[in-house]
């Protein structure tokens, strides 16, 4: 199944991969799938993972303003641009 | 409706102390993510009460209570929510420590049934740690509304632990849960997760070197995993052991558990936490696919995705769809970048100004103070007392101008109680809808300018209820800097409920004055926040917050919450008001009162107020709401002009935090910080009062 394979797939795919954009540059109301997380900042990475924002999960961006609002599975998250920069989505 | 049993702190909550009578009982510990319903479950299992609200991180402290299940008595423990066994914030660490250190009879892992995929990794972690576990799928009603069906039997078989579905806010499933608890015995079943070649070898190496696993309170494997993820608590335990040379290995040189962890993280291409979490999630995904076969997360909306569905489930889903659509529409207005702000003002205007300020602090207080107490109770009590006790000295203490009955009790019951009651009622409703996280999202951008993340709006708003409680809630913020800035702002610019209610009512006849007052306070809030963010070292915080669904507030929850907060506030305020009466009485006997009053007269006159207003600030030193009460009295007797009223209101709002808040600041931030904040506030309040008074005077404003 695609969910599983995405999860076990290489952890740091090629950044130049077409269609891999950070959540912060996605358009509102668009759906996609989280491809990977930026791992440079351990604090943010750990927080995102603990809260269930993980590669392989489908994601819908609901709002860009006043803050980024997105939905993963059945949960909604509000984040600022800095965090949204750490989430990469493939459409 | 069950009314909460409210205990005095040292009686049954015995925080941090291990020697209270309850420790002998078997322990039931509630753990889980924030906002999944742990506290509401706690309330239905125990005799005690924990506050339930619809936003993450409501509970910031461990709450203990007793409860009878079957024919046994248990100690039931509610914990602050945490996202995983590897904690990030301070309040999560509290919960982690408690799992490590206390040996529970059973641990109830409470999860949100809508979100199994996201919640089960924590269950797996708990199982790996060897915790005796029952899995509670709470919020089954919302899962049904969304048409989710979970095969609980299969889930229980796959995980090897009992699984119970509940709706804790309605009490559904509680009996089943109690039955499971009564017949519970630990299974010792442990999930076997393959963490891959980057991790497994190191894992077994650490495990084999951990000779004494017992004292860490969790299994070797879980401890090793935490160590690999550089968990602080695990690291502390290791350092303790290595220092003592008690890690159990022959050769202390080669031991270095820490160095194994370092080697492991060096050879991996990504942080180990990342790798471990992904493997665990893959394991969970397989389980979820077996127990919820009809939902593929990649395609939640396509038609025909559900194969066969029972009739009742389909019916529930249909009514659920409507409910969700309504919540959805309201939500999109609340979080709208342009519409959100007017909605906020509507809530402030109707909820706080109209209801608390005009109705409760105006109409109700007027009736209670002047009619009930002023015209009936007090004259009667005074007459009785004077007839019974012929000593003027004692008469003065009890029924004099500042007497215990005529002042302390009257103020507490006729003024404070209706105002804080109305406030807490509005508050409870707002908390229970889930509006606060939406507000956080709305203000995040602006709050960043004063060094705070949107999350900080929650303690700020709670501060309008009671700044002492709110100061405690600042611990849910992430960085030290953010905690400090919000503590300063709470002490400085956020009036507490009683104070705010009285000020709103005094200024309600004077809309221009009210606007000036609000404008000055908001400016000061922003200005001090901006300065603090500039001056204090450190980076701006990041903002990430889970948005719970909007929920319809439940009447019973609102009633219980309002009642318990009023009860608590009243018990806190009454003795202090009585104490104030006694102190003033002593002060007047010895002449100290007049001396203190004289001293306060200088700054009072300096900001353009009549000499009599000095009492207001003298009272204000004692408690904020006490000062506000003094102001109310002056206003009632028509002693102040409009401008003077605004100046006094501004100065009093910015005035000293009360003693309780000061103590809480000491507890959370340390004595030095608390003293520094207070030392700054006293002169700055009068300075701002002076500026406002001078400006209004120079502009010739008449209010
Ligand atoms: N629909 C529904 N709502 C629930 C249920 N259980 C709890 N709630 C609501 O969920 C919200 C959170 O409940 P709490 O008990 O405060 O959650 P908690 O887990 O203690 O949260 P924290 O203390 O923040 O970790 C409240 O608004 C409850 O009324 C349930 O079974 N169904
Ligand atoms: Mg709670």
Short mmCIF file of N, CA, C and O in Angstrom, two decimals, chain A residues 50, chain B residues 34 80-84 86-97:
data_model
loop_
_atom_site.label_atom_id
_atom_site.label_comp_id
_atom_site.label_asym_id
_atom_site.label_seq_id
_atom_site.Cartn_x
_atom_site.Cartn_y
_atom_site.Cartn_z
N UNK A 50 6.14 14.43 17.05
CA UNK A 50 5.35 14.04 18.21
C UNK A 50 3.88 14.37 17.99
O UNK A 50 3.00 13.64 18.41
N UNK B 34 -2.62 15.83 24.68
CA UNK B 34 -3.45 16.92 25.19
C UNK B 34 -4.85 16.89 24.58
O UNK B 34 -5.02 16.48 23.42
N UNK B 80 -0.92 16.12 33.05
CA UNK B 80 -0.97 17.05 31.92
C UNK B 80 -0.73 16.26 30.63
O UNK B 80 0.02 15.28 30.64
N UNK B 81 -1.38 16.65 29.55
CA UNK B 81 -1.24 15.92 28.30
C UNK B 81 0.19 15.91 27.80
O UNK B 81 0.94 16.84 28.03
N UNK B 82 0.58 14.81 27.14
CA UNK B 82 1.90 14.80 26.49
C UNK B 82 1.80 14.07 25.17
O UNK B 82 0.96 13.20 24.98
N UNK B 83 2.69 14.43 24.26
CA UNK B 83 2.59 13.88 22.92
C UNK B 83 3.33 12.56 22.76
O UNK B 83 3.03 11.78 21.87
N UNK B 84 4.33 12.32 23.56
CA UNK B 84 5.01 11.04 23.46
C UNK B 84 5.78 10.80 24.75
O UNK B 84 5.81 11.66 25.63
N UNK B 86 8.76 10.71 24.95
CA UNK B 86 9.99 11.47 24.84
C UNK B 86 9.58 12.94 24.86
O UNK B 86 9.24 13.52 23.85
N UNK B 87 9.52 13.55 26.06
CA UNK B 87 8.83 14.82 26.21
C UNK B 87 9.59 16.01 25.65
O UNK B 87 10.82 15.97 25.53
N UNK B 88 8.85 17.03 25.28
CA UNK B 88 9.46 18.24 24.75
C UNK B 88 9.33 19.37 25.76
O UNK B 88 10.28 20.07 26.04
N UNK B 89 8.14 19.55 26.29
CA UNK B 89 7.95 20.70 27.17
C UNK B 89 8.03 20.27 28.62
O UNK B 89 8.06 19.09 28.95
N UNK B 90 8.02 21.29 29.47
CA UNK B 90 8.19 21.06 30.89
C UNK B 90 7.04 20.25 31.47
O UNK B 90 7.25 19.34 32.26
N UNK B 91 5.80 20.60 31.05
CA UNK B 91 4.68 19.90 31.68
C UNK B 91 4.60 18.46 31.19
O UNK B 91 4.10 17.59 31.89
N UNK B 92 5.15 18.20 29.99
CA UNK B 92 5.21 16.81 29.54
C UNK B 92 6.23 16.03 30.37
O UNK B 92 6.05 14.86 30.67
N UNK B 93 7.29 16.72 30.74
CA UNK B 93 8.32 16.06 31.53
C UNK B 93 7.77 15.64 32.90
O UNK B 93 8.12 14.59 33.42
N UNK B 94 6.88 16.48 33.42
CA UNK B 94 6.24 16.14 34.70
C UNK B 94 5.54 14.79 34.58
O UNK B 94 5.69 13.91 35.42
N UNK B 95 4.80 14.63 33.47
CA UNK B 95 4.08 13.37 33.29
C UNK B 95 5.04 12.20 33.08
O UNK B 95 4.82 11.11 33.59
N UNK B 96 6.09 12.43 32.33
CA UNK B 96 7.05 11.36 32.07
C UNK B 96 7.68 10.87 33.37
O UNK B 96 7.73 9.68 33.66
N UNK B 97 8.12 11.83 34.18
CA UNK B 97 8.74 11.49 35.47
C UNK B 97 7.80 10.65 36.31
O UNK B 97 8.21 9.69 36.95
#
